[in-house]
Amino acid sequence: MAKKSKIAKNEQRKEIVARYAERRLELKKALIDPNGTDESREEARVALQKLPRDASPVRVRNRDSIDGRPRGVLSQYGISRVRFREMAHRGELPGIRKSSW
């Protein structure tokens, strides 16, 4: 299991990303606007740089939804490969069966 502080920090980052998502989208559109002037693009670039670092969605880490494991997370299920295997063995995942041959 991951440290509680790492899990909490990641959740905090998710909130910050959601808070600034609309503003980032507006600034990014202003950056690539073909009708915009060079000055407006420069203002948008500077404004984008002044946003908090944690406002970038790239900084959010995919983690296991149950225990917070940071690596080997299957995004379709939201759990790590280790937990997926355990749950598949126990039959807790509908439609998933452990193969054996």
mmCIF file of C-alpha atoms in Angstrom:
data_model
loop_
_atom_site.group_PDB
_atom_site.id
_atom_site.type_symbol
_atom_site.label_atom_id
_atom_site.label_comp_id
_atom_site.label_asym_id
_atom_site.label_seq_id
_atom_site.Cartn_x
_atom_site.Cartn_y
_atom_site.Cartn_z
ATOM 1 C CA MET A 1 0.000 0.000 0.000
ATOM 2 C CA ALA A 2 1.179 3.492 -0.842
ATOM 3 C CA LYS A 3 1.828 6.111 1.794
ATOM 4 C CA LYS A 4 -1.303 7.974 2.834
ATOM 5 C CA SER A 5 0.428 11.295 2.166
ATOM 6 C CA LYS A 6 1.131 10.362 -1.474
ATOM 7 C CA ILE A 7 -2.486 9.330 -2.018
ATOM 8 C CA ALA A 8 -3.745 12.545 -0.386
ATOM 9 C CA LYS A 9 -1.377 14.707 -2.461
ATOM 10 C CA ASN A 10 -2.576 13.027 -5.656
ATOM 11 C CA GLU A 11 -6.217 13.662 -4.708
ATOM 12 C CA GLN A 12 -5.361 17.305 -4.027
ATOM 13 C CA ARG A 13 -3.769 17.539 -7.480
ATOM 14 C CA LYS A 14 -6.942 16.134 -9.063
ATOM 15 C CA GLU A 15 -8.969 18.906 -7.417
ATOM 16 C CA ILE A 16 -6.533 21.595 -8.605
ATOM 17 C CA VAL A 17 -6.620 20.219 -12.159
ATOM 18 C CA ALA A 18 -10.419 20.324 -12.133
ATOM 19 C CA ARG A 19 -10.407 23.872 -10.764
ATOM 20 C CA TYR A 20 -8.098 25.235 -13.469
ATOM 21 C CA ALA A 21 -9.241 23.035 -16.399
ATOM 22 C CA GLU A 22 -11.479 25.651 -17.994
ATOM 23 C CA ARG A 23 -8.884 28.419 -17.671
ATOM 24 C CA ARG A 24 -6.144 26.199 -19.159
ATOM 25 C CA LEU A 25 -8.405 25.302 -22.091
ATOM 26 C CA GLU A 26 -9.089 28.969 -22.847
ATOM 27 C CA LEU A 27 -5.387 29.841 -22.739
ATOM 28 C CA LYS A 28 -4.426 26.896 -24.933
ATOM 29 C CA LYS A 29 -7.044 27.900 -27.501
ATOM 30 C CA ALA A 30 -5.648 31.438 -27.475
ATOM 31 C CA LEU A 31 -2.170 30.042 -28.107
ATOM 32 C CA ILE A 32 -3.145 28.215 -31.292
ATOM 33 C CA ASP A 33 -5.706 30.737 -32.556
ATOM 34 C CA PRO A 34 -4.687 31.596 -36.158
ATOM 35 C CA ASN A 35 -6.564 34.929 -36.003
ATOM 36 C CA GLY A 36 -4.839 36.052 -32.814
ATOM 37 C CA THR A 37 -2.051 38.599 -32.752
ATOM 38 C CA ASP A 38 1.474 37.851 -31.597
ATOM 39 C CA GLU A 39 0.872 39.941 -28.478
ATOM 40 C CA SER A 40 -2.257 37.999 -27.529
ATOM 41 C CA ARG A 41 -0.408 34.695 -27.988
ATOM 42 C CA GLU A 42 2.450 35.949 -25.847
ATOM 43 C CA GLU A 43 0.010 37.034 -23.118
ATOM 44 C CA ALA A 44 -1.654 33.619 -23.224
ATOM 45 C CA ARG A 45 1.726 31.868 -22.963
ATOM 46 C CA VAL A 46 2.763 33.953 -19.975
ATOM 47 C CA ALA A 47 -0.613 33.442 -18.286
ATOM 48 C CA LEU A 48 -0.358 29.703 -18.850
ATOM 49 C CA GLN A 49 3.085 29.663 -17.246
ATOM 50 C CA LYS A 50 1.773 31.566 -14.219
ATOM 51 C CA LEU A 51 -0.797 28.894 -13.419
ATOM 52 C CA PRO A 52 0.184 26.519 -10.601
ATOM 53 C CA ARG A 53 2.257 23.527 -11.654
ATOM 54 C CA ASP A 54 -0.285 21.151 -10.170
ATOM 55 C CA ALA A 55 -2.927 22.595 -12.506
ATOM 56 C CA SER A 56 -1.440 20.498 -15.303
ATOM 57 C CA PRO A 57 -3.213 17.146 -15.759
ATOM 58 C CA VAL A 58 0.113 15.487 -16.565
ATOM 59 C CA ARG A 59 1.125 15.724 -12.910
ATOM 60 C CA VAL A 60 -1.734 13.514 -11.724
ATOM 61 C CA ARG A 61 -0.557 9.938 -11.130
ATOM 62 C CA ASN A 62 -2.735 6.952 -11.996
ATOM 63 C CA ARG A 63 -3.129 4.938 -8.817
ATOM 64 C CA ASP A 64 -4.965 1.831 -7.708
ATOM 65 C CA SER A 65 -8.352 2.970 -6.415
ATOM 66 C CA ILE A 66 -8.220 0.561 -3.474
ATOM 67 C CA ASP A 67 -4.711 0.746 -2.034
ATOM 68 C CA GLY A 68 -3.011 3.508 -4.055
ATOM 69 C CA ARG A 69 -0.355 1.411 -5.805
ATOM 70 C CA PRO A 70 1.244 3.735 -8.404
ATOM 71 C CA ARG A 71 2.554 1.222 -10.935
ATOM 72 C CA GLY A 72 0.896 -1.355 -13.122
ATOM 73 C CA VAL A 73 -2.543 0.257 -13.000
ATOM 74 C CA LEU A 74 -5.080 -1.072 -15.508
ATOM 75 C CA SER A 75 -6.945 2.081 -16.487
ATOM 76 C CA GLN A 76 -10.017 0.216 -17.727
ATOM 77 C CA TYR A 77 -10.609 -1.208 -14.244
ATOM 78 C CA GLY A 78 -8.878 1.404 -12.071
ATOM 79 C CA ILE A 79 -6.957 -1.227 -10.120
ATOM 80 C CA SER A 80 -3.399 -2.504 -10.231
ATOM 81 C CA ARG A 81 -2.331 -5.666 -12.031
ATOM 82 C CA VAL A 82 -1.655 -7.378 -8.693
ATOM 83 C CA ARG A 83 -5.107 -6.625 -7.306
ATOM 84 C CA PHE A 84 -6.713 -7.499 -10.670
ATOM 85 C CA ARG A 85 -5.120 -10.943 -10.552
ATOM 86 C CA GLU A 86 -6.207 -11.544 -6.951
ATOM 87 C CA MET A 87 -9.771 -10.458 -7.661
ATOM 88 C CA ALA A 88 -9.908 -12.570 -10.825
ATOM 89 C CA HIS A 89 -8.787 -15.631 -8.823
ATOM 90 C CA ARG A 90 -11.528 -15.054 -6.270
ATOM 91 C CA GLY A 91 -14.153 -14.457 -8.986
ATOM 92 C CA GLU A 92 -14.928 -10.905 -7.861
ATOM 93 C CA LEU A 93 -14.721 -9.426 -11.382
ATOM 94 C CA PRO A 94 -17.801 -10.156 -13.487
ATOM 95 C CA GLY A 95 -16.956 -11.626 -16.886
ATOM 96 C CA ILE A 96 -13.306 -12.224 -16.007
ATOM 97 C CA ARG A 97 -12.025 -15.752 -15.588
ATOM 98 C CA LYS A 98 -8.473 -16.830 -14.848
ATOM 99 C CA SER A 99 -7.178 -18.924 -17.709
ATOM 100 C CA SER A 100 -5.249 -22.116 -17.127
ATOM 101 C CA TRP A 101 -3.935 -24.604 -19.636
#
